[in-house]
């Protein structure tokens, strides 16, 4: 992928003065539901109307989508509102039907990106298309799989490409439905600075009241657009009820989000600074999270030591750790003095925790 500038063309051609917005329900449920939502979004900043027709559900027995019938409803959306349309495709048959119904934007879902076989099948079916194709990140935090998806599509001569960041699944419960792991999206952005990058805060958060904050972080990180699930009756949606917002909420959110534009050198400077600061914030959150995890393990060790009546301070082990960390620090351009200070502070906090457990 040598000339990455061509990747931006479709987005530049839209000449938007705001981030790209893709909105609409998680699933197309009925013709009436689809058209109602579309009409409420008609005069907003929404560029593409989304609706899932074929729904990949993690467990069977849930609503699996209305199927090809829904493509007719999307055609009606376009005819009645002028909005372009978007849906997820997960195999060659879906691609064929979506192209026959002139869907403007197709995306590959997170559960498909994990499978190179499926991505290749979709890429072959799409060969040479000028439709916009967006690749969602794989469910698991694996940048290579995401890059592989993009490369397979690009090799199939699909130039109107982009990616959607929808967060990554974790076994541990976090405050997100899918952990954002922003550093993975940032890494992708560094590799392909011209590849349009869209955030899907609905699937990241899983909760409607967190969508605004995640959208703002994405814009601060220079994402090019947002995909937000929107429903006229979110609580009674047939899929992803907790994360859908009403068209009114979406429109208000678009007004309230701070959009950073690159207009002159001063603005560009502030924009870069802001992006870098947001990157630092992301890493700081991770540092706290990881320190918390380390301390939890130290607590467990504390409980073990208490059981066996062993002393809290184990100097030999501690000196080994320090030696290793100083060497690793050097490789990362971190001074010995800095590593000593940081690890002494961490060690002290562990001892304090363990002493509390011993005496508790
Ligand atoms: C969706 O967009 O409705 C969807 C199923 O998303 P994901 O593939 O990100 O889970
Ligand atoms: Mn959904």
mmCIF file of C-alpha atoms and ligand atoms in Angstrom:
data_model
loop_
_atom_site.group_PDB
_atom_site.id
_atom_site.type_symbol
_atom_site.label_atom_id
_atom_site.label_comp_id
_atom_site.label_asym_id
_atom_site.label_seq_id
_atom_site.Cartn_x
_atom_site.Cartn_y
_atom_site.Cartn_z
ATOM 1 C CA UNK A 1 0.000 0.000 0.000
ATOM 2 C CA UNK A 2 2.340 2.677 -1.213
ATOM 3 C CA UNK A 3 0.270 5.713 -2.039
ATOM 4 C CA UNK A 4 -1.760 6.021 1.105
ATOM 5 C CA UNK A 5 -3.077 9.473 0.116
ATOM 6 C CA UNK A 6 -5.539 7.841 -2.290
ATOM 7 C CA UNK A 7 -7.156 6.217 0.718
ATOM 8 C CA UNK A 8 -8.591 9.553 1.816
ATOM 9 C CA UNK A 9 -10.116 10.481 -1.507
ATOM 10 C CA UNK A 10 -13.671 9.354 -0.812
ATOM 11 C CA UNK A 11 -13.727 11.248 2.474
ATOM 12 C CA UNK A 12 -12.192 14.392 0.961
ATOM 13 C CA UNK A 13 -14.708 14.189 -1.891
ATOM 14 C CA UNK A 14 -17.531 14.497 0.630
ATOM 15 C CA UNK A 15 -16.106 17.960 1.608
ATOM 16 C CA UNK A 16 -17.627 17.773 5.068
ATOM 17 C CA UNK A 17 -17.280 20.583 7.584
ATOM 18 C CA UNK A 18 -17.838 18.125 10.430
ATOM 19 C CA UNK A 19 -16.743 14.560 11.176
ATOM 20 C CA UNK A 20 -18.414 11.886 9.068
ATOM 21 C CA UNK A 21 -21.550 10.607 10.815
ATOM 22 C CA UNK A 22 -23.035 7.169 10.283
ATOM 23 C CA UNK A 23 -26.214 6.642 12.297
ATOM 24 C CA UNK A 24 -29.251 4.419 12.397
ATOM 25 C CA UNK A 25 -30.449 1.369 14.300
ATOM 26 C CA UNK A 26 -28.348 -1.596 15.325
ATOM 27 C CA UNK A 27 -30.859 -3.760 13.429
ATOM 28 C CA UNK A 28 -33.498 -3.072 10.844
ATOM 29 C CA UNK A 29 -36.596 -4.439 12.618
ATOM 30 C CA UNK A 30 -39.600 -3.347 10.541
ATOM 31 C CA UNK A 31 -40.063 -1.101 7.538
ATOM 32 C CA UNK A 32 -41.908 1.357 9.728
ATOM 33 C CA UNK A 33 -39.106 1.490 12.347
ATOM 34 C CA UNK A 34 -36.411 2.002 9.694
ATOM 35 C CA UNK A 35 -38.287 4.785 7.905
ATOM 36 C CA UNK A 36 -39.291 6.545 11.120
ATOM 37 C CA UNK A 37 -35.664 6.751 12.290
ATOM 38 C CA UNK A 38 -34.471 7.815 8.842
ATOM 39 C CA UNK A 39 -37.000 10.662 8.618
ATOM 40 C CA UNK A 40 -35.980 11.944 12.055
ATOM 41 C CA UNK A 41 -32.340 12.003 10.931
ATOM 42 C CA UNK A 42 -33.027 13.418 7.485
ATOM 43 C CA UNK A 43 -32.124 17.057 8.233
ATOM 44 C CA UNK A 44 -29.225 16.326 10.591
ATOM 45 C CA UNK A 45 -25.490 16.004 9.947
ATOM 46 C CA UNK A 46 -25.882 12.270 9.340
ATOM 47 C CA UNK A 47 -24.104 11.251 6.126
ATOM 48 C CA UNK A 48 -24.881 7.547 6.018
ATOM 49 C CA UNK A 49 -27.892 5.744 7.412
ATOM 50 C CA UNK A 50 -26.898 2.411 8.909
ATOM 51 C CA UNK A 51 -29.009 -0.626 9.741
ATOM 52 C CA UNK A 52 -27.890 -4.196 10.379
ATOM 53 C CA UNK A 53 -29.753 -6.620 8.115
ATOM 54 C CA UNK A 54 -27.815 -9.776 8.933
ATOM 55 C CA UNK A 55 -26.960 -9.733 12.632
ATOM 56 C CA UNK A 56 -24.055 -11.784 13.920
ATOM 57 C CA UNK A 57 -25.075 -12.739 17.442
ATOM 58 C CA UNK A 58 -22.578 -14.161 19.884
ATOM 59 C CA UNK A 59 -25.112 -16.703 21.158
ATOM 60 C CA UNK A 60 -27.912 -18.245 19.063
ATOM 61 C CA UNK A 61 -31.531 -17.613 19.920
ATOM 62 C CA UNK A 62 -31.400 -13.819 19.635
ATOM 63 C CA UNK A 63 -32.813 -11.764 16.781
ATOM 64 C CA UNK A 64 -30.618 -12.531 13.772
ATOM 65 C CA UNK A 65 -31.825 -9.805 11.439
ATOM 66 C CA UNK A 66 -34.585 -9.530 8.851
ATOM 67 C CA UNK A 67 -32.303 -10.558 5.977
ATOM 68 C CA UNK A 68 -32.459 -9.377 2.384
ATOM 69 C CA UNK A 69 -35.928 -7.903 2.853
ATOM 70 C CA UNK A 70 -34.329 -5.093 4.857
ATOM 71 C CA UNK A 71 -32.296 -4.009 1.826
ATOM 72 C CA UNK A 72 -35.547 -2.863 0.208
ATOM 73 C CA UNK A 73 -36.239 -0.720 3.273
ATOM 74 C CA UNK A 74 -32.788 0.863 2.962
ATOM 75 C CA UNK A 75 -33.537 1.633 -0.692
ATOM 76 C CA UNK A 76 -36.713 3.361 0.482
ATOM 77 C CA UNK A 77 -34.667 5.362 3.002
ATOM 78 C CA UNK A 78 -32.480 6.631 0.171
ATOM 79 C CA UNK A 79 -35.441 7.432 -2.083
ATOM 80 C CA UNK A 80 -37.423 9.221 0.635
ATOM 81 C CA UNK A 81 -34.686 11.056 2.547
ATOM 82 C CA UNK A 82 -31.709 11.301 0.176
ATOM 83 C CA UNK A 83 -29.452 9.792 2.840
ATOM 84 C CA UNK A 84 -26.891 7.277 1.655
ATOM 85 C CA UNK A 85 -27.105 3.797 3.153
ATOM 86 C CA UNK A 86 -24.795 1.434 5.024
ATOM 87 C CA UNK A 87 -24.961 -2.149 6.222
ATOM 88 C CA UNK A 88 -22.764 -4.999 7.435
ATOM 89 C CA UNK A 89 -21.821 -7.818 5.073
ATOM 90 C CA UNK A 90 -20.395 -11.097 6.329
ATOM 91 C CA UNK A 91 -20.130 -13.346 3.271
ATOM 92 C CA UNK A 92 -20.149 -13.317 -0.540
ATOM 93 C CA UNK A 93 -23.938 -13.766 -0.717
ATOM 94 C CA UNK A 94 -24.471 -10.675 1.468
ATOM 95 C CA UNK A 95 -22.094 -8.681 -0.737
ATOM 96 C CA UNK A 96 -23.934 -9.718 -3.899
ATOM 97 C CA UNK A 97 -27.309 -8.704 -2.462
ATOM 98 C CA UNK A 98 -26.026 -5.434 -0.972
ATOM 99 C CA UNK A 99 -24.448 -4.419 -4.296
ATOM 100 C CA UNK A 100 -27.616 -5.363 -6.194
ATOM 101 C CA UNK A 101 -29.556 -3.055 -3.870
ATOM 102 C CA UNK A 102 -27.035 -0.264 -4.337
ATOM 103 C CA UNK A 103 -26.041 0.065 -0.677
ATOM 104 C CA UNK A 104 -23.418 2.844 -0.590
ATOM 105 C CA UNK A 105 -21.221 1.780 2.282
ATOM 106 C CA UNK A 106 -20.493 -1.751 3.439
ATOM 107 C CA UNK A 107 -18.713 -2.688 6.606
ATOM 108 C CA UNK A 108 -17.077 -5.863 7.776
ATOM 109 C CA UNK A 109 -18.060 -6.656 11.362
ATOM 110 C CA UNK A 110 -15.727 -7.399 14.250
ATOM 111 C CA UNK A 111 -16.630 -11.086 14.240
ATOM 112 C CA UNK A 112 -15.728 -11.351 10.547
ATOM 113 C CA UNK A 113 -12.415 -9.455 10.709
ATOM 114 C CA UNK A 114 -11.064 -12.228 12.954
ATOM 115 C CA UNK A 115 -11.364 -14.716 10.080
ATOM 116 C CA UNK A 116 -8.983 -14.293 7.140
ATOM 117 C CA UNK A 117 -11.103 -16.821 5.182
ATOM 118 C CA UNK A 118 -14.226 -14.699 5.532
ATOM 119 C CA UNK A 119 -12.390 -11.430 4.839
ATOM 120 C CA UNK A 120 -10.885 -12.957 1.685
ATOM 121 C CA UNK A 121 -14.296 -14.228 0.551
ATOM 122 C CA UNK A 122 -15.764 -10.741 1.032
ATOM 123 C CA UNK A 123 -12.780 -9.088 -0.680
ATOM 124 C CA UNK A 124 -13.148 -11.410 -3.699
ATOM 125 C CA UNK A 125 -16.886 -10.687 -3.919
ATOM 126 C CA UNK A 126 -16.228 -6.939 -3.736
ATOM 127 C CA UNK A 127 -13.347 -6.952 -6.228
ATOM 128 C CA UNK A 128 -12.920 -3.574 -7.928
ATOM 129 C CA UNK A 129 -16.011 -1.996 -6.352
ATOM 130 C CA UNK A 130 -16.129 1.758 -5.867
ATOM 131 C CA UNK A 131 -18.401 1.404 -2.848
ATOM 132 C CA UNK A 132 -16.973 2.501 0.469
ATOM 133 C CA UNK A 133 -15.806 -0.459 2.532
ATOM 134 C CA UNK A 134 -14.981 -0.103 6.220
ATOM 135 C CA UNK A 135 -13.211 -2.742 8.286
ATOM 136 C CA UNK A 136 -14.148 -2.968 11.941
ATOM 137 C CA UNK A 137 -11.379 -4.018 14.288
ATOM 138 C CA UNK A 138 -11.354 -7.719 15.166
ATOM 139 C CA UNK A 139 -13.063 -8.678 18.437
ATOM 140 C CA UNK A 140 -9.681 -9.495 19.998
ATOM 141 C CA UNK A 141 -6.975 -6.854 20.464
ATOM 142 C CA UNK A 142 -4.815 -7.895 17.509
ATOM 143 C CA UNK A 143 -3.546 -5.129 15.241
ATOM 144 C CA UNK A 144 -2.134 -7.599 12.697
ATOM 145 C CA UNK A 145 -5.570 -9.107 12.012
ATOM 146 C CA UNK A 146 -7.008 -5.631 11.496
ATOM 147 C CA UNK A 147 -4.165 -4.667 9.147
ATOM 148 C CA UNK A 148 -4.578 -8.007 7.350
ATOM 149 C CA UNK A 149 -8.230 -7.205 6.674
ATOM 150 C CA UNK A 150 -7.322 -3.838 5.158
ATOM 151 C CA UNK A 151 -4.544 -5.390 3.049
ATOM 152 C CA UNK A 152 -6.842 -8.113 1.674
ATOM 153 C CA UNK A 153 -9.399 -5.516 0.576
ATOM 154 C CA UNK A 154 -6.782 -3.202 -0.872
ATOM 155 C CA UNK A 155 -5.283 -6.089 -2.846
ATOM 156 C CA UNK A 156 -8.764 -6.746 -4.270
ATOM 157 C CA UNK A 157 -8.580 -3.273 -5.797
ATOM 158 C CA UNK A 158 -10.999 -1.667 -3.359
ATOM 159 C CA UNK A 159 -9.685 1.852 -2.896
ATOM 160 C CA UNK A 160 -12.512 3.531 -0.986
ATOM 161 C CA UNK A 161 -11.446 2.061 2.291
ATOM 162 C CA UNK A 162 -11.653 3.030 5.930
ATOM 163 C CA UNK A 163 -11.686 1.477 9.382
ATOM 164 C CA UNK A 164 -14.021 1.449 12.346
ATOM 165 C CA UNK A 165 -12.740 1.218 15.888
ATOM 166 C CA UNK A 166 -15.389 -0.551 18.011
ATOM 167 C CA UNK A 167 -13.264 -1.658 20.952
ATOM 168 C CA UNK A 168 -11.973 -5.080 21.962
ATOM 169 C CA UNK A 169 -13.499 -7.793 24.027
ATOM 170 C CA UNK A 170 -11.943 -8.723 27.368
ATOM 171 C CA UNK A 171 -12.639 -11.614 29.706
ATOM 172 C CA UNK A 172 -12.477 -9.324 32.706
ATOM 173 C CA UNK A 173 -15.399 -6.959 33.199
ATOM 174 C CA UNK A 174 -14.466 -3.305 32.614
ATOM 175 C CA UNK A 175 -16.598 -0.172 32.491
ATOM 176 C CA UNK A 176 -16.802 -0.655 28.726
ATOM 177 C CA UNK A 177 -18.640 -3.313 26.761
ATOM 178 C CA UNK A 178 -15.561 -3.482 24.537
ATOM 179 C CA UNK A 179 -12.367 -1.996 25.910
ATOM 180 C CA UNK A 180 -11.220 0.893 23.671
ATOM 181 C CA UNK A 181 -7.484 0.062 23.850
ATOM 182 C CA UNK A 182 -6.960 3.406 22.117
ATOM 183 C CA UNK A 183 -3.272 2.661 21.620
ATOM 184 C CA UNK A 184 -4.167 0.032 18.998
ATOM 185 C CA UNK A 185 -6.191 2.542 16.966
ATOM 186 C CA UNK A 186 -3.403 5.117 17.402
ATOM 187 C CA UNK A 187 -0.868 2.587 16.127
ATOM 188 C CA UNK A 188 -3.048 1.906 13.092
ATOM 189 C CA UNK A 189 -3.368 5.660 12.520
ATOM 190 C CA UNK A 190 0.429 5.994 12.656
ATOM 191 C CA UNK A 191 0.846 3.249 10.070
ATOM 192 C CA UNK A 192 -1.861 4.596 7.738
ATOM 193 C CA UNK A 193 -2.261 8.306 8.488
ATOM 194 C CA UNK A 194 -4.533 8.780 5.470
ATOM 195 C CA UNK A 195 -6.873 5.881 6.092
ATOM 196 C CA UNK A 196 -10.209 7.301 7.323
ATOM 197 C CA UNK A 197 -10.718 6.232 10.926
ATOM 198 C CA UNK A 198 -14.197 6.123 12.414
ATOM 199 C CA UNK A 199 -15.111 5.470 16.014
ATOM 200 C CA UNK A 200 -18.110 3.363 17.052
ATOM 201 C CA UNK A 201 -18.727 4.530 20.624
ATOM 202 C CA UNK A 202 -21.975 2.517 20.795
ATOM 203 C CA UNK A 203 -20.199 -0.837 20.737
ATOM 204 C CA UNK A 204 -17.253 0.444 22.798
ATOM 205 C CA UNK A 205 -19.439 1.615 25.670
ATOM 206 C CA UNK A 206 -22.525 -0.584 25.475
ATOM 207 C CA UNK A 207 -24.252 2.189 27.447
ATOM 208 C CA UNK A 208 -25.891 5.260 25.998
ATOM 209 C CA UNK A 209 -24.767 7.644 28.747
ATOM 210 C CA UNK A 210 -21.073 7.010 28.014
ATOM 211 C CA UNK A 211 -21.298 7.609 24.260
ATOM 212 C CA UNK A 212 -20.640 11.336 24.405
ATOM 213 C CA UNK A 213 -17.397 11.082 26.379
ATOM 214 C CA UNK A 214 -15.983 8.346 24.135
ATOM 215 C CA UNK A 215 -16.983 10.307 21.010
ATOM 216 C CA UNK A 216 -15.166 13.373 22.329
ATOM 217 C CA UNK A 217 -12.013 11.345 23.050
ATOM 218 C CA UNK A 218 -12.160 9.958 19.497
ATOM 219 C CA UNK A 219 -12.442 13.443 18.001
ATOM 220 C CA UNK A 220 -9.593 14.631 20.215
ATOM 221 C CA UNK A 221 -7.522 11.764 18.823
ATOM 222 C CA UNK A 222 -8.265 13.055 15.312
ATOM 223 C CA UNK A 223 -10.712 10.356 14.286
ATOM 224 C CA UNK A 224 -12.506 11.248 11.052
ATOM 225 C CA UNK A 225 -15.987 10.200 12.009
ATOM 226 C CA UNK A 226 -18.452 8.455 14.281
ATOM 227 C CA UNK A 227 -20.854 5.562 13.872
ATOM 228 C CA UNK A 228 -23.634 5.799 16.463
ATOM 229 C CA UNK A 229 -26.571 3.438 16.859
ATOM 230 C CA UNK A 230 -29.793 5.419 16.813
ATOM 231 C CA UNK A 231 -33.350 4.204 17.389
ATOM 232 C CA UNK A 232 -36.737 5.899 17.918
ATOM 233 C CA UNK A 233 -37.483 3.586 20.858
ATOM 234 C CA UNK A 234 -34.069 2.491 22.149
ATOM 235 C CA UNK A 235 -35.323 0.616 25.203
ATOM 236 C CA UNK A 236 -37.455 -1.653 23.053
ATOM 237 C CA UNK A 237 -34.856 -2.224 20.323
ATOM 238 C CA UNK A 238 -34.580 -5.861 19.229
ATOM 239 C CA UNK A 239 -30.776 -5.765 19.662
ATOM 240 C CA UNK A 240 -28.320 -3.624 21.639
ATOM 241 C CA UNK A 241 -31.101 -1.746 23.470
ATOM 242 C CA UNK A 242 -28.893 -0.276 26.222
ATOM 243 C CA UNK A 243 -26.514 1.474 23.827
ATOM 244 C CA UNK A 244 -28.887 3.087 21.323
ATOM 245 C CA UNK A 245 -29.804 6.777 21.491
ATOM 246 C CA UNK A 246 -32.801 8.632 20.060
ATOM 247 C CA UNK A 247 -32.380 10.795 16.947
ATOM 248 C CA UNK A 248 -32.888 13.898 19.157
ATOM 249 C CA UNK A 249 -30.068 12.838 21.489
ATOM 250 C CA UNK A 250 -27.797 12.176 18.528
ATOM 251 C CA UNK A 251 -28.502 15.596 17.011
ATOM 252 C CA UNK A 252 -27.855 17.301 20.371
ATOM 253 C CA UNK A 253 -24.629 15.333 20.775
ATOM 254 C CA UNK A 254 -23.392 16.469 17.360
ATOM 255 C CA UNK A 255 -23.975 20.045 18.460
ATOM 256 C CA UNK A 256 -22.190 19.637 21.782
ATOM 257 C CA UNK A 257 -19.113 17.745 20.594
ATOM 258 C CA UNK A 258 -16.054 19.911 20.182
ATOM 259 C CA UNK A 259 -14.725 19.471 16.700
ATOM 260 C CA UNK A 260 -11.144 20.409 16.103
ATOM 261 C CA UNK A 261 -10.397 21.653 12.638
ATOM 262 C CA UNK A 262 -7.054 22.221 10.992
ATOM 263 C CA UNK A 263 -7.474 25.647 9.430
ATOM 264 C CA UNK A 264 -4.185 27.506 9.900
ATOM 265 C CA UNK A 265 -0.776 26.724 11.301
ATOM 266 C CA UNK A 266 -1.731 27.900 14.782
ATOM 267 C CA UNK A 267 -4.831 25.698 14.777
ATOM 268 C CA UNK A 268 -2.789 22.858 13.350
ATOM 269 C CA UNK A 269 -0.280 23.245 16.162
ATOM 270 C CA UNK A 270 -3.020 23.242 18.801
ATOM 271 C CA UNK A 271 -4.641 20.304 17.111
ATOM 272 C CA UNK A 272 -1.435 18.249 17.151
ATOM 273 C CA UNK A 273 -0.780 19.214 20.738
ATOM 274 C CA UNK A 274 -4.279 18.223 21.695
ATOM 275 C CA UNK A 275 -3.994 14.879 19.929
ATOM 276 C CA UNK A 276 -0.690 14.125 21.631
ATOM 277 C CA UNK A 277 -2.090 15.134 25.017
ATOM 278 C CA UNK A 278 -5.059 12.841 24.551
ATOM 279 C CA UNK A 279 -2.631 10.048 23.674
ATOM 280 C CA UNK A 280 -0.776 10.770 26.931
ATOM 281 C CA UNK A 281 -4.084 10.707 28.845
ATOM 282 C CA UNK A 282 -4.874 7.312 27.374
ATOM 283 C CA UNK A 283 -1.498 5.958 28.470
ATOM 284 C CA UNK A 284 -1.821 7.506 31.942
ATOM 285 C CA UNK A 285 -5.150 5.710 32.406
ATOM 286 C CA UNK A 286 -3.460 2.482 31.396
ATOM 287 C CA UNK A 287 -0.624 3.113 33.865
ATOM 288 C CA UNK A 288 -3.076 3.524 36.741
ATOM 289 C CA UNK A 289 -4.984 0.475 35.636
ATOM 290 C CA UNK A 290 -1.852 -1.646 35.419
ATOM 291 C CA UNK A 291 -0.531 -0.389 38.777
ATOM 292 C CA UNK A 292 -3.875 -1.320 40.313
ATOM 293 C CA UNK A 293 -3.590 -4.812 38.824
ATOM 294 C CA UNK A 294 -0.028 -5.180 40.132
ATOM 295 C CA UNK A 295 -1.144 -4.126 43.592
ATOM 296 C CA UNK A 296 -3.980 -6.690 43.587
ATOM 297 C CA UNK A 297 -1.430 -9.435 42.939
ATOM 298 C CA UNK A 298 0.768 -8.046 45.729
ATOM 299 C CA UNK A 299 -2.288 -8.262 48.012
ATOM 300 C CA UNK A 300 -2.753 -11.929 47.140
ATOM 301 C CA UNK A 301 0.933 -12.550 47.865
ATOM 302 C CA UNK A 302 0.427 -10.696 51.158
ATOM 303 C CA UNK A 303 -2.380 -13.079 52.100
ATOM 304 C CA UNK A 304 -0.172 -16.083 51.225
ATOM 305 C CA UNK A 305 2.690 -14.726 53.341
ATOM 306 C CA UNK A 306 0.306 -14.182 56.209
ATOM 307 C CA UNK A 307 -0.863 -17.805 55.958
ATOM 308 C CA UNK A 308 2.713 -19.081 56.061
ATOM 309 C CA UNK A 309 3.838 -16.429 58.518
ATOM 310 C CA UNK A 310 6.620 -15.198 56.201
ATOM 311 C CA UNK A 311 8.165 -11.705 56.446
ATOM 312 C CA UNK A 312 6.794 -9.051 54.108
ATOM 313 C CA UNK A 313 10.162 -7.816 52.906
ATOM 314 C CA UNK A 314 12.046 -10.282 50.687
ATOM 315 C CA UNK A 315 15.250 -8.375 49.838
ATOM 316 C CA UNK A 316 16.799 -10.960 47.532
ATOM 317 C CA UNK A 317 13.788 -11.086 45.220
ATOM 318 C CA UNK A 318 13.481 -7.307 45.302
ATOM 319 C CA UNK A 319 17.108 -6.767 44.199
ATOM 320 C CA UNK A 320 16.634 -9.198 41.341
ATOM 321 C CA UNK A 321 13.588 -7.295 40.137
ATOM 322 C CA UNK A 322 15.404 -3.976 40.307
ATOM 323 C CA UNK A 323 18.410 -5.232 38.341
ATOM 324 C CA UNK A 324 16.183 -6.516 35.552
ATOM 325 C CA UNK A 325 14.113 -3.354 35.431
ATOM 326 C CA UNK A 326 17.204 -1.130 35.182
ATOM 327 C CA UNK A 327 18.375 -3.102 32.143
ATOM 328 C CA UNK A 328 14.945 -2.977 30.496
ATOM 329 C CA UNK A 329 14.722 0.716 31.318
ATOM 330 C CA UNK A 330 18.008 1.360 29.552
ATOM 331 C CA UNK A 331 16.655 -0.300 26.403
ATOM 332 C CA UNK A 332 13.696 2.096 26.557
ATOM 333 C CA UNK A 333 15.873 5.175 27.125
ATOM 334 C CA UNK A 334 14.852 5.509 30.777
ATOM 335 C CA UNK A 335 17.598 6.466 33.213
ATOM 336 C CA UNK A 336 18.675 4.215 36.074
ATOM 337 C CA UNK A 337 17.794 6.948 38.542
ATOM 338 C CA UNK A 338 14.263 7.215 37.197
ATOM 339 C CA UNK A 339 13.696 3.434 37.250
ATOM 340 C CA UNK A 340 14.986 3.278 40.821
ATOM 341 C CA UNK A 341 12.652 6.025 41.955
ATOM 342 C CA UNK A 342 9.597 4.586 40.220
ATOM 343 C CA UNK A 343 10.164 1.024 41.401
ATOM 344 C CA UNK A 344 11.011 2.074 44.941
ATOM 345 C CA UNK A 345 7.699 3.911 45.083
ATOM 346 C CA UNK A 346 5.837 0.896 43.667
ATOM 347 C CA UNK A 347 7.616 -1.441 46.044
ATOM 348 C CA UNK A 348 6.848 0.790 49.017
ATOM 349 C CA UNK A 349 3.165 0.824 48.110
ATOM 350 C CA UNK A 350 3.183 -3.006 47.864
ATOM 351 C CA UNK A 351 4.819 -3.273 51.300
ATOM 352 C CA UNK A 352 2.230 -0.889 52.759
ATOM 353 C CA UNK A 353 -0.552 -3.014 51.264
ATOM 354 C CA UNK A 354 0.959 -6.264 52.518
ATOM 355 C CA UNK A 355 1.557 -4.894 55.998
ATOM 356 C CA UNK A 356 -2.048 -3.885 56.202
ATOM 357 C CA UNK A 357 -3.015 -7.437 55.250
ATOM 358 C CA UNK A 358 -0.590 -8.955 57.821
ATOM 359 C CA UNK A 359 -1.957 -6.794 60.582
ATOM 360 C CA UNK A 360 -5.560 -6.887 59.356
HETATM 361 C C1 LIG B 1 -23.041 -3.554 14.622
HETATM 362 O O1 LIG B 1 -22.474 -2.572 14.141
HETATM 363 O O2 LIG B 1 -24.261 -3.615 14.861
HETATM 364 C C2 LIG B 1 -22.227 -4.722 15.017
HETATM 365 C C3 LIG B 1 -22.724 -5.948 15.070
HETATM 366 O O3 LIG B 1 -21.007 -4.368 15.347
HETATM 367 P P1 LIG B 1 -19.677 -5.205 15.735
HETATM 368 O O4 LIG B 1 -19.324 -5.979 14.515
HETATM 369 O O5 LIG B 1 -18.741 -4.084 16.021
HETATM 370 O O6 LIG B 1 -20.014 -6.024 16.943
HETATM 371 MN MN1 LIG B 2 -25.216 -3.281 17.453
#
